[in-house]
mmCIF file of C-alpha atoms and ligand atoms in Angstrom:
data_model
loop_
_atom_site.group_PDB
_atom_site.id
_atom_site.type_symbol
_atom_site.label_atom_id
_atom_site.label_comp_id
_atom_site.label_asym_id
_atom_site.label_seq_id
_atom_site.Cartn_x
_atom_site.Cartn_y
_atom_site.Cartn_z
ATOM 1 C CA MET A 1 97.319 -59.634 45.655
ATOM 2 C CA ARG A 2 99.561 -57.279 43.681
ATOM 3 C CA VAL A 3 97.859 -54.648 41.564
ATOM 4 C CA LEU A 4 99.274 -52.115 39.130
ATOM 5 C CA GLY A 5 97.594 -48.696 39.311
ATOM 6 C CA ILE A 6 97.787 -46.138 36.512
ATOM 7 C CA GLU A 7 96.827 -42.469 36.993
ATOM 8 C CA THR A 8 96.684 -39.883 34.176
ATOM 9 C CA SER A 9 93.582 -37.843 35.029
ATOM 10 C CA CYS A 10 95.267 -34.455 35.266
ATOM 11 C CA ASP A 11 98.911 -33.348 35.240
ATOM 12 C CA GLU A 12 100.735 -36.284 36.824
ATOM 13 C CA THR A 13 101.644 -39.438 34.933
ATOM 14 C CA ALA A 14 101.785 -42.008 37.721
ATOM 15 C CA ALA A 15 101.983 -45.769 38.186
ATOM 16 C CA ALA A 16 102.431 -47.949 41.265
ATOM 17 C CA VAL A 17 102.278 -51.535 42.435
ATOM 18 C CA VAL A 18 100.365 -52.001 45.701
ATOM 19 C CA THR A 19 99.058 -55.004 47.622
ATOM 20 C CA GLU A 20 95.513 -55.527 48.806
ATOM 21 C CA GLY A 21 96.772 -54.688 52.312
ATOM 22 C CA GLY A 22 98.000 -51.273 51.142
ATOM 23 C CA ASP A 23 101.737 -52.043 51.013
ATOM 24 C CA VAL A 24 103.289 -49.732 48.442
ATOM 25 C CA LEU A 25 105.820 -51.851 46.499
ATOM 26 C CA SER A 26 106.606 -49.026 44.065
ATOM 27 C CA ASP A 27 105.232 -45.571 43.342
ATOM 28 C CA VAL A 28 106.402 -43.563 40.346
ATOM 29 C CA VAL A 29 105.054 -40.038 39.804
ATOM 30 C CA ARG A 30 106.125 -37.899 36.875
ATOM 31 C CA SER A 31 104.839 -34.360 37.230
ATOM 32 C CA GLN A 32 104.013 -32.111 34.276
ATOM 33 C CA VAL A 33 104.144 -28.965 36.414
ATOM 34 C CA ALA A 34 107.063 -27.411 34.503
ATOM 35 C CA LEU A 35 105.230 -27.928 31.215
ATOM 36 C CA HIS A 36 102.088 -26.080 32.364
ATOM 37 C CA ALA A 37 103.798 -23.409 34.463
ATOM 38 C CA PRO A 38 104.153 -20.872 31.611
ATOM 39 C CA TYR A 39 100.346 -20.946 31.200
ATOM 40 C CA GLY A 40 99.557 -20.626 34.920
ATOM 41 C CA GLY A 41 97.336 -23.723 34.839
ATOM 42 C CA VAL A 42 96.874 -27.127 33.242
ATOM 43 C CA VAL A 43 96.374 -27.062 29.442
ATOM 44 C CA PRO A 44 94.337 -30.204 28.629
ATOM 45 C CA GLU A 45 95.802 -30.905 25.196
ATOM 46 C CA VAL A 46 99.361 -30.440 26.439
ATOM 47 C CA ALA A 47 98.601 -32.784 29.340
ATOM 48 C CA ALA A 48 97.223 -35.558 27.129
ATOM 49 C CA ARG A 49 100.166 -35.427 24.736
ATOM 50 C CA ASP A 50 102.689 -35.572 27.529
ATOM 51 C CA HIS A 51 100.889 -38.502 29.196
ATOM 52 C CA ALA A 52 101.106 -40.353 25.875
ATOM 53 C CA ARG A 53 104.866 -39.818 25.808
ATOM 54 C CA ALA A 54 105.437 -40.715 29.459
ATOM 55 C CA VAL A 55 102.998 -43.445 30.375
ATOM 56 C CA VAL A 56 104.851 -46.508 29.090
ATOM 57 C CA PRO A 57 108.213 -45.608 30.688
ATOM 58 C CA VAL A 58 106.439 -44.738 33.960
ATOM 59 C CA VAL A 59 104.591 -48.077 34.027
ATOM 60 C CA ARG A 60 107.807 -49.962 33.185
ATOM 61 C CA GLU A 61 109.599 -48.217 36.028
ATOM 62 C CA ALA A 62 106.816 -48.991 38.503
ATOM 63 C CA LEU A 63 106.975 -52.700 37.600
ATOM 64 C CA ALA A 64 110.795 -52.731 37.734
ATOM 65 C CA ARG A 65 110.987 -50.991 41.126
ATOM 66 C CA ALA A 66 108.451 -53.444 42.549
ATOM 67 C CA GLY A 67 110.522 -56.313 41.119
ATOM 68 C CA VAL A 68 107.610 -57.767 39.161
ATOM 69 C CA THR A 69 106.566 -58.285 35.563
ATOM 70 C CA ALA A 70 103.058 -57.949 34.152
ATOM 71 C CA ALA A 71 102.704 -61.729 34.490
ATOM 72 C CA ASP A 72 103.075 -61.453 38.296
ATOM 73 C CA LEU A 73 100.185 -59.001 38.664
ATOM 74 C CA ASP A 74 96.723 -59.912 39.903
ATOM 75 C CA GLY A 75 95.089 -57.040 38.085
ATOM 76 C CA VAL A 76 95.404 -53.630 36.469
ATOM 77 C CA ALA A 77 93.614 -50.624 37.974
ATOM 78 C CA VAL A 78 93.248 -47.304 36.198
ATOM 79 C CA THR A 79 91.668 -43.925 36.896
ATOM 80 C CA SER A 80 88.635 -43.820 34.621
ATOM 81 C CA ARG A 81 86.989 -40.680 36.096
ATOM 82 C CA PRO A 82 86.821 -37.777 36.896
ATOM 83 C CA GLY A 83 89.420 -35.841 34.939
ATOM 84 C CA LEU A 84 90.373 -34.439 31.561
ATOM 85 C CA ALA A 85 88.931 -36.728 28.878
ATOM 86 C CA GLY A 86 92.034 -36.821 26.682
ATOM 87 C CA ALA A 87 94.319 -37.355 29.651
ATOM 88 C CA LEU A 88 92.166 -40.155 31.108
ATOM 89 C CA LEU A 89 92.049 -41.858 27.723
ATOM 90 C CA VAL A 90 95.830 -42.324 27.680
ATOM 91 C CA GLY A 91 95.822 -44.195 31.001
ATOM 92 C CA LEU A 92 92.774 -46.220 30.054
ATOM 93 C CA GLN A 93 94.174 -47.380 26.723
ATOM 94 C CA THR A 94 97.465 -48.296 28.361
ATOM 95 C CA ALA A 95 95.739 -50.256 31.131
ATOM 96 C CA LYS A 96 93.483 -52.061 28.674
ATOM 97 C CA GLY A 97 96.378 -53.037 26.426
ATOM 98 C CA LEU A 98 98.396 -54.336 29.323
ATOM 99 C CA ALA A 99 95.488 -56.182 30.950
ATOM 100 C CA TRP A 100 94.499 -57.776 27.649
ATOM 101 C CA ALA A 101 98.039 -58.768 26.678
ATOM 102 C CA ALA A 102 98.865 -60.208 30.105
ATOM 103 C CA GLY A 103 95.448 -61.787 30.578
ATOM 104 C CA LYS A 104 94.750 -59.869 33.807
ATOM 105 C CA PRO A 105 91.503 -58.378 35.098
ATOM 106 C CA LEU A 106 90.916 -54.644 34.579
ATOM 107 C CA VAL A 107 89.224 -52.320 37.084
ATOM 108 C CA GLY A 108 88.418 -48.643 36.686
ATOM 109 C CA VAL A 109 88.781 -46.422 39.730
ATOM 110 C CA ASP A 110 87.126 -43.126 40.556
ATOM 111 C CA HIS A 111 89.996 -40.736 41.304
ATOM 112 C CA LEU A 112 88.131 -39.242 44.289
ATOM 113 C CA VAL A 113 87.694 -42.684 45.863
ATOM 114 C CA GLY A 114 91.444 -43.164 45.442
ATOM 115 C CA HIS A 115 92.104 -39.941 47.374
ATOM 116 C CA LEU A 116 89.620 -40.905 50.104
ATOM 117 C CA LEU A 117 91.320 -44.290 50.675
ATOM 118 C CA ALA A 118 94.928 -43.039 50.409
ATOM 119 C CA VAL A 119 95.138 -42.850 54.202
ATOM 120 C CA PHE A 120 95.466 -46.675 54.225
ATOM 121 C CA LEU A 121 98.616 -46.774 52.085
ATOM 122 C CA GLN A 122 101.624 -48.115 53.932
ATOM 123 C CA ARG A 123 104.823 -46.359 52.992
ATOM 124 C CA ASP A 124 107.616 -44.516 54.763
ATOM 125 C CA GLY A 125 106.129 -41.833 56.950
ATOM 126 C CA ALA A 126 102.666 -43.420 56.975
ATOM 127 C CA PRO A 127 100.996 -44.109 60.308
ATOM 128 C CA GLU A 128 101.364 -47.593 61.797
ATOM 129 C CA PRO A 129 98.496 -49.937 60.852
ATOM 130 C CA ASP A 130 96.854 -49.618 64.277
ATOM 131 C CA GLU A 131 96.909 -45.831 63.915
ATOM 132 C CA ARG A 132 94.927 -45.889 60.698
ATOM 133 C CA PRO A 133 91.258 -44.901 60.865
ATOM 134 C CA ALA A 134 88.382 -47.341 61.184
ATOM 135 C CA PHE A 135 85.209 -46.803 59.126
ATOM 136 C CA PRO A 136 83.229 -44.628 59.275
ATOM 137 C CA TYR A 137 85.257 -41.443 58.993
ATOM 138 C CA VAL A 138 84.661 -37.931 57.746
ATOM 139 C CA ALA A 139 87.152 -36.911 55.064
ATOM 140 C CA LEU A 140 88.046 -33.477 53.764
ATOM 141 C CA LEU A 141 89.234 -33.846 50.172
ATOM 142 C CA ALA A 142 90.852 -30.607 49.036
ATOM 143 C CA SER A 143 92.865 -30.548 45.826
ATOM 144 C CA GLY A 144 93.354 -28.438 42.729
ATOM 145 C CA GLY A 145 90.265 -29.878 41.056
ATOM 146 C CA HIS A 146 87.962 -30.857 43.922
ATOM 147 C CA THR A 147 86.957 -29.710 47.369
ATOM 148 C CA ALA A 148 84.322 -31.596 49.347
ATOM 149 C CA ILE A 149 83.579 -33.265 52.672
ATOM 150 C CA TYR A 150 82.574 -36.934 52.591
ATOM 151 C CA ARG A 151 81.240 -39.481 55.019
ATOM 152 C CA VAL A 152 83.138 -42.714 54.275
ATOM 153 C CA ASP A 153 81.502 -45.882 55.647
ATOM 154 C CA GLY A 154 83.564 -48.258 53.529
ATOM 155 C CA PRO A 155 85.610 -48.444 50.314
ATOM 156 C CA ALA A 156 82.703 -49.108 47.931
ATOM 157 C CA LEU A 157 81.183 -46.264 45.905
ATOM 158 C CA GLY A 158 77.819 -46.805 47.581
ATOM 159 C CA ALA A 159 79.378 -46.389 51.041
ATOM 160 C CA ILE A 160 80.719 -42.895 50.352
ATOM 161 C CA ARG A 161 78.428 -39.879 50.689
ATOM 162 C CA GLU A 162 79.155 -36.253 49.895
ATOM 163 C CA LEU A 163 78.112 -34.020 52.784
ATOM 164 C CA GLY A 164 79.021 -30.721 51.148
ATOM 165 C CA ALA A 165 81.284 -29.422 48.395
ATOM 166 C CA THR A 166 82.416 -26.197 46.828
ATOM 167 C CA ARG A 167 79.888 -24.268 44.782
ATOM 168 C CA ASP A 168 82.606 -22.867 42.550
ATOM 169 C CA ASP A 169 86.420 -23.063 42.740
ATOM 170 C CA ALA A 170 88.311 -25.849 44.489
ATOM 171 C CA ALA A 171 90.502 -24.781 47.415
ATOM 172 C CA GLY A 172 93.725 -25.594 45.527
ATOM 173 C CA GLU A 173 92.404 -23.709 42.502
ATOM 174 C CA ALA A 174 91.891 -20.650 44.751
ATOM 175 C CA PHE A 175 95.501 -20.943 45.977
ATOM 176 C CA ASP A 176 96.705 -21.233 42.373
ATOM 177 C CA LYS A 177 94.626 -18.287 41.096
ATOM 178 C CA VAL A 178 95.633 -15.998 43.961
ATOM 179 C CA ALA A 179 99.289 -16.963 43.503
ATOM 180 C CA LYS A 180 98.977 -16.092 39.813
ATOM 181 C CA LEU A 181 97.474 -12.669 40.696
ATOM 182 C CA LEU A 182 100.392 -12.079 43.041
ATOM 183 C CA GLY A 183 102.945 -13.155 40.427
ATOM 184 C CA LEU A 184 104.100 -16.172 42.439
ATOM 185 C CA GLY A 185 104.087 -18.822 39.704
ATOM 186 C CA TYR A 186 102.330 -22.173 39.383
ATOM 187 C CA PRO A 187 101.294 -24.192 41.322
ATOM 188 C CA GLY A 188 100.652 -21.539 43.921
ATOM 189 C CA GLY A 189 99.742 -23.537 47.018
ATOM 190 C CA PRO A 190 103.252 -24.370 48.210
ATOM 191 C CA VAL A 191 104.533 -20.799 47.636
ATOM 192 C CA VAL A 192 101.602 -19.144 49.433
ATOM 193 C CA ASP A 193 102.058 -21.664 52.275
ATOM 194 C CA ARG A 194 105.739 -20.699 52.603
ATOM 195 C CA LEU A 195 105.156 -16.912 52.494
ATOM 196 C CA ALA A 196 102.174 -17.141 54.863
ATOM 197 C CA ALA A 197 104.430 -18.657 57.521
ATOM 198 C CA ASP A 198 106.195 -15.271 57.815
ATOM 199 C CA GLY A 199 103.052 -13.172 57.483
ATOM 200 C CA ASP A 200 100.611 -11.582 59.902
ATOM 201 C CA ALA A 201 97.045 -12.321 58.808
ATOM 202 C CA ALA A 202 95.601 -9.492 60.916
ATOM 203 C CA ALA A 203 97.725 -6.932 59.067
ATOM 204 C CA ALA A 204 95.983 -7.720 55.751
ATOM 205 C CA ALA A 205 92.555 -8.673 57.107
ATOM 206 C CA GLU A 206 90.743 -5.815 55.326
ATOM 207 C CA ALA A 207 91.777 -7.195 51.900
ATOM 208 C CA VAL A 208 90.259 -10.615 52.504
ATOM 209 C CA PRO A 209 86.649 -11.437 53.438
ATOM 210 C CA ALA A 210 85.694 -14.495 55.493
ATOM 211 C CA VAL A 211 84.933 -17.462 53.248
ATOM 212 C CA MET A 212 81.257 -18.495 53.135
ATOM 213 C CA ALA A 213 80.414 -17.287 56.596
ATOM 214 C CA ARG A 214 77.033 -19.040 56.793
ATOM 215 C CA LYS A 215 77.673 -21.267 59.741
ATOM 216 C CA GLU A 216 75.198 -24.098 59.287
ATOM 217 C CA SER A 217 76.091 -24.911 55.660
ATOM 218 C CA LEU A 218 78.652 -27.558 54.747
ATOM 219 C CA GLU A 219 79.216 -25.964 51.338
ATOM 220 C CA PHE A 220 82.241 -23.903 50.348
ATOM 221 C CA SER A 221 82.720 -20.962 48.007
ATOM 222 C CA PHE A 222 86.197 -19.729 47.161
ATOM 223 C CA SER A 223 85.561 -17.492 44.158
ATOM 224 C CA GLY A 224 84.642 -14.444 46.307
ATOM 225 C CA ILE A 225 87.944 -14.402 48.154
ATOM 226 C CA LYS A 226 89.855 -14.693 44.903
ATOM 227 C CA SER A 227 87.936 -11.698 43.483
ATOM 228 C CA ALA A 228 88.600 -9.723 46.677
ATOM 229 C CA VAL A 229 92.336 -10.315 46.320
ATOM 230 C CA ALA A 230 92.098 -9.352 42.632
ATOM 231 C CA ARG A 231 90.364 -6.048 43.542
ATOM 232 C CA HIS A 232 92.959 -5.380 46.225
ATOM 233 C CA VAL A 233 95.800 -5.930 43.743
ATOM 234 C CA ALA A 234 94.066 -3.785 41.066
ATOM 235 C CA LYS A 235 93.720 -0.911 43.532
ATOM 236 C CA ARG A 236 97.031 -1.096 45.376
ATOM 237 C CA GLY A 237 99.322 -3.012 43.013
ATOM 238 C CA ARG A 238 101.097 -6.248 43.821
ATOM 239 C CA PRO A 239 102.352 -6.180 47.408
ATOM 240 C CA GLU A 240 105.979 -6.999 48.104
ATOM 241 C CA GLY A 241 108.057 -8.071 51.076
ATOM 242 C CA GLN A 242 106.227 -8.144 54.386
ATOM 243 C CA ALA A 243 102.954 -6.875 52.849
ATOM 244 C CA LEU A 244 103.007 -9.860 50.463
ATOM 245 C CA ASN A 245 103.578 -12.274 53.328
ATOM 246 C CA ASP A 246 100.719 -10.674 55.276
ATOM 247 C CA LEU A 247 98.313 -10.952 52.338
ATOM 248 C CA CYS A 248 99.252 -14.633 51.854
ATOM 249 C CA ALA A 249 98.689 -15.255 55.562
ATOM 250 C CA ALA A 250 95.269 -13.546 55.505
ATOM 251 C CA PHE A 251 94.167 -15.415 52.362
ATOM 252 C CA GLN A 252 95.405 -18.792 53.580
ATOM 253 C CA GLY A 253 93.915 -18.189 57.033
ATOM 254 C CA ALA A 254 90.453 -17.481 55.586
ATOM 255 C CA VAL A 255 90.523 -20.568 53.338
ATOM 256 C CA VAL A 256 91.844 -22.807 56.110
ATOM 257 C CA ASP A 257 89.297 -21.517 58.652
ATOM 258 C CA ALA A 258 86.442 -22.468 56.326
ATOM 259 C CA LEU A 259 87.906 -25.923 55.633
ATOM 260 C CA VAL A 260 88.482 -26.618 59.323
ATOM 261 C CA GLN A 261 85.167 -25.276 60.652
ATOM 262 C CA LYS A 262 83.048 -27.147 58.135
ATOM 263 C CA THR A 263 84.922 -30.414 58.463
ATOM 264 C CA VAL A 264 84.594 -30.372 62.249
ATOM 265 C CA ARG A 265 80.922 -29.409 61.959
ATOM 266 C CA ALA A 266 80.345 -32.317 59.554
ATOM 267 C CA ALA A 267 81.988 -34.794 61.944
ATOM 268 C CA ARG A 268 79.868 -33.588 64.829
ATOM 269 C CA ALA A 269 76.652 -33.610 62.776
ATOM 270 C CA GLU A 270 77.339 -37.198 61.685
ATOM 271 C CA GLY A 271 78.390 -38.259 65.188
ATOM 272 C CA ILE A 272 81.741 -39.506 63.815
ATOM 273 C CA GLU A 273 84.969 -39.187 65.804
ATOM 274 C CA ARG A 274 87.524 -39.705 63.056
ATOM 275 C CA VAL A 275 88.642 -37.074 60.541
ATOM 276 C CA VAL A 276 90.858 -37.793 57.518
ATOM 277 C CA LEU A 277 92.627 -35.286 55.262
ATOM 278 C CA ALA A 278 93.122 -35.977 51.553
ATOM 279 C CA GLY A 279 94.268 -34.166 48.397
ATOM 280 C CA GLY A 280 97.140 -31.821 47.589
ATOM 281 C CA VAL A 281 95.931 -28.985 49.837
ATOM 282 C CA ALA A 282 96.299 -31.357 52.816
ATOM 283 C CA ALA A 283 100.018 -30.560 52.474
ATOM 284 C CA ASN A 284 99.290 -27.015 53.692
ATOM 285 C CA ARG A 285 100.974 -26.404 57.032
ATOM 286 C CA GLY A 286 98.342 -23.912 58.177
ATOM 287 C CA LEU A 287 95.576 -26.427 57.447
ATOM 288 C CA ARG A 288 97.395 -29.253 59.218
ATOM 289 C CA ALA A 289 98.042 -27.134 62.317
ATOM 290 C CA LYS A 290 94.554 -25.620 62.612
ATOM 291 C CA MET A 291 92.805 -28.916 61.871
ATOM 292 C CA ALA A 292 94.940 -30.681 64.494
ATOM 293 C CA ALA A 293 94.084 -28.043 67.098
ATOM 294 C CA ALA A 294 90.361 -28.054 66.271
ATOM 295 C CA CYS A 295 90.143 -31.861 66.366
ATOM 296 C CA ALA A 296 92.072 -32.039 69.640
ATOM 297 C CA ARG A 297 89.708 -29.491 71.235
ATOM 298 C CA ARG A 298 86.691 -31.595 70.340
ATOM 299 C CA GLY A 299 88.152 -35.021 71.013
ATOM 300 C CA LEU A 300 88.225 -36.024 67.327
ATOM 301 C CA GLY A 301 90.984 -38.287 65.984
ATOM 302 C CA LEU A 302 92.804 -36.747 63.001
ATOM 303 C CA PHE A 303 94.508 -38.896 60.352
ATOM 304 C CA VAL A 304 96.810 -37.123 57.906
ATOM 305 C CA PRO A 305 98.522 -39.229 55.224
ATOM 306 C CA PRO A 306 102.121 -38.427 54.279
ATOM 307 C CA PHE A 307 102.520 -35.887 51.484
ATOM 308 C CA ALA A 308 103.161 -38.510 48.788
ATOM 309 C CA SER A 309 99.753 -40.039 49.543
ATOM 310 C CA CYS A 310 97.944 -36.657 49.467
ATOM 311 C CA THR A 311 99.008 -35.456 46.022
ATOM 312 C CA ASP A 312 98.061 -37.343 42.874
ATOM 313 C CA ASN A 313 99.709 -40.771 42.713
ATOM 314 C CA GLY A 314 99.204 -44.233 41.253
ATOM 315 C CA ALA A 315 99.353 -46.032 44.611
ATOM 316 C CA MET A 316 95.945 -44.797 45.749
ATOM 317 C CA ILE A 317 94.471 -45.963 42.434
ATOM 318 C CA ALA A 318 96.143 -49.383 42.713
ATOM 319 C CA TYR A 319 94.871 -49.781 46.289
ATOM 320 C CA ALA A 320 91.288 -48.738 45.509
ATOM 321 C CA GLY A 321 91.420 -51.091 42.505
ATOM 322 C CA ALA A 322 92.749 -53.959 44.640
ATOM 323 C CA LEU A 323 89.770 -53.579 46.971
ATOM 324 C CA ARG A 324 87.391 -53.675 43.991
ATOM 325 C CA LEU A 325 89.099 -56.817 42.677
ATOM 326 C CA ALA A 326 88.982 -58.400 46.138
ATOM 327 C CA ALA A 327 85.232 -57.727 46.183
ATOM 328 C CA GLY A 328 84.952 -59.687 42.905
ATOM 329 C CA GLU A 329 84.367 -56.631 40.741
ATOM 330 C CA ARG A 330 85.949 -56.047 37.353
ATOM 331 C CA ASP A 331 85.393 -53.988 34.218
ATOM 332 C CA THR A 332 85.405 -54.914 30.559
ATOM 333 C CA LEU A 333 87.512 -53.481 27.765
ATOM 334 C CA ASP A 334 84.551 -51.173 27.010
ATOM 335 C CA LEU A 335 85.452 -49.057 30.033
ATOM 336 C CA ALA A 336 85.274 -45.415 28.886
ATOM 337 C CA PRO A 337 86.566 -42.186 30.433
ATOM 338 C CA GLU A 338 84.054 -39.937 32.211
ATOM 339 C CA THR A 339 84.812 -36.341 33.127
ATOM 340 C CA ARG A 340 82.593 -36.463 36.258
ATOM 341 C CA THR A 341 82.864 -38.459 39.444
ATOM 342 C CA ALA A 342 80.605 -41.445 40.070
ATOM 343 C CA LEU A 343 79.967 -40.203 43.619
ATOM 344 C CA PRO A 344 76.527 -38.587 43.926
ATOM 345 C CA ARG A 345 76.795 -34.852 44.468
ATOM 346 C CA VAL A 346 74.566 -32.893 46.816
ATOM 347 C CA THR A 347 76.059 -29.454 46.212
ATOM 348 C CA ARG A 348 74.829 -27.541 43.203
ATOM 349 C CA LYS A 349 77.346 -25.376 41.398
ATOM 350 C CA GLY A 350 76.730 -21.648 41.257
ATOM 351 C CA GLY A 351 75.594 -18.911 43.605
ATOM 352 C CA GLY A 352 72.252 -17.904 45.015
ATOM 353 C CA VAL A 353 70.332 -18.546 48.191
ATOM 354 C CA ARG A 354 70.012 -22.146 49.319
HETATM 355 O O1 LIG B 401 95.786 -33.455 44.708
HETATM 356 P P1 LIG B 401 96.661 -32.631 43.805
HETATM 357 O O2 LIG B 401 98.112 -33.018 43.680
HETATM 358 O O3 LIG B 401 96.110 -32.592 42.350
HETATM 359 C C1 LIG B 401 94.752 -32.521 42.046
HETATM 360 O O4 LIG B 401 94.074 -33.574 42.002
HETATM 361 O O5 LIG B 401 94.304 -31.348 41.884
HETATM 362 O O6 LIG B 401 96.529 -31.124 44.323
HETATM 363 C C2 LIG B 401 97.219 -30.062 43.720
HETATM 364 C C3 LIG B 401 96.747 -28.777 44.363
HETATM 365 C C4 LIG B 401 97.258 -27.507 43.680
HETATM 366 O O7 LIG B 401 96.178 -26.621 43.521
HETATM 367 C C5 LIG B 401 98.284 -26.974 44.657
HETATM 368 O O8 LIG B 401 98.415 -25.567 44.614
HETATM 369 C C6 LIG B 401 97.721 -27.433 45.981
HETATM 370 O O9 LIG B 401 97.207 -28.716 45.730
HETATM 371 N N1 LIG B 401 98.746 -27.503 47.025
HETATM 372 C C7 LIG B 401 98.743 -26.732 48.134
HETATM 373 C C8 LIG B 401 99.933 -27.037 48.854
HETATM 374 N N2 LIG B 401 100.608 -27.995 48.153
HETATM 375 C C9 LIG B 401 99.865 -28.273 47.050
HETATM 376 N N3 LIG B 401 97.855 -25.821 48.560
HETATM 377 C C10 LIG B 401 98.122 -25.194 49.710
HETATM 378 N N4 LIG B 401 99.240 -25.417 50.452
HETATM 379 C C11 LIG B 401 100.159 -26.329 50.054
HETATM 380 N N5 LIG B 401 101.254 -26.536 50.793
HETATM 381 ZN ZN1 LIG B 402 93.695 -35.578 42.725
#
């Protein structure tokens, strides 16, 4: 089965052709980062307009690189939720038009399910098939828009359960906001990651509180640490040189510690021995190193997809869609964008005692 996947939920216009077995035949990602950088974050209207300009060429290129035409496809998958409504609409209308014109089945995919299954994609740098996780696994999904821990018993929506999520900002959002405060540009994650490598977290520890110290909870909160960095900068000015590196190291260390501790706790509470990383923040070197050490200490297997499978891409959408098609599922041309995920959420947004 060869399935085209289209992704336009946020600031990447992406399309890919993937088989039911996860072989990535093509994967085209066109980032809008430069367009949003002057604003320090994604501007929804700008995103939607740029998707509209880019989506057809991106889809054409994905088909061409895979050496197929629309007639060769077994289906068209598209991110239908969660995301920016206007941005999602562009991908949906494109997928519907193509599916209708070529007489192919259409399936909508929840973007978060795509991320959670991306570990199965087979591309350069991906683990060998026998090194890929078996179900069930515990997955940490940390991106610019979402941060949550899931128990994944299978690819279907009903087999995926949220164990805990952020009450406020996503981890990637915290990286981006702190980078903006420090004048480091957008997106901030990669820059903070680079500076943190030369920093000493202990030297800036007083500027950064521990993140959500309550041990037994599987929920995250990243807005407090962002405010602490903001207060620090307001009082002392933007640090430079070594002091900047130290602050990045302290901030990243606190965020990573929370992500690692809670993911390991979730795996132990569920009695599951496999841990999977997903989402753009999974590119963070501090997170990869600390998670690897923590999993090794407790005898947990850690599965980290290559970078191209962690950040937003069309291949994960095509693959998740192929599994839906293989299960006999399909959607009609009524399929509408939804801003929220279809996965049930257990974590309430906002502060207060739980
Ligand atoms: O998954 P993704 O590409 O898009 C969303 O669905 O949000 O994730 C993008 C997010 C951004 O917030 C970016 O700053 C963060 O991932 N990110 C990182 C790193 N690379 C990307 N955060 C920390 N360290 C990194 N190396
Ligand atoms: Zn994403």
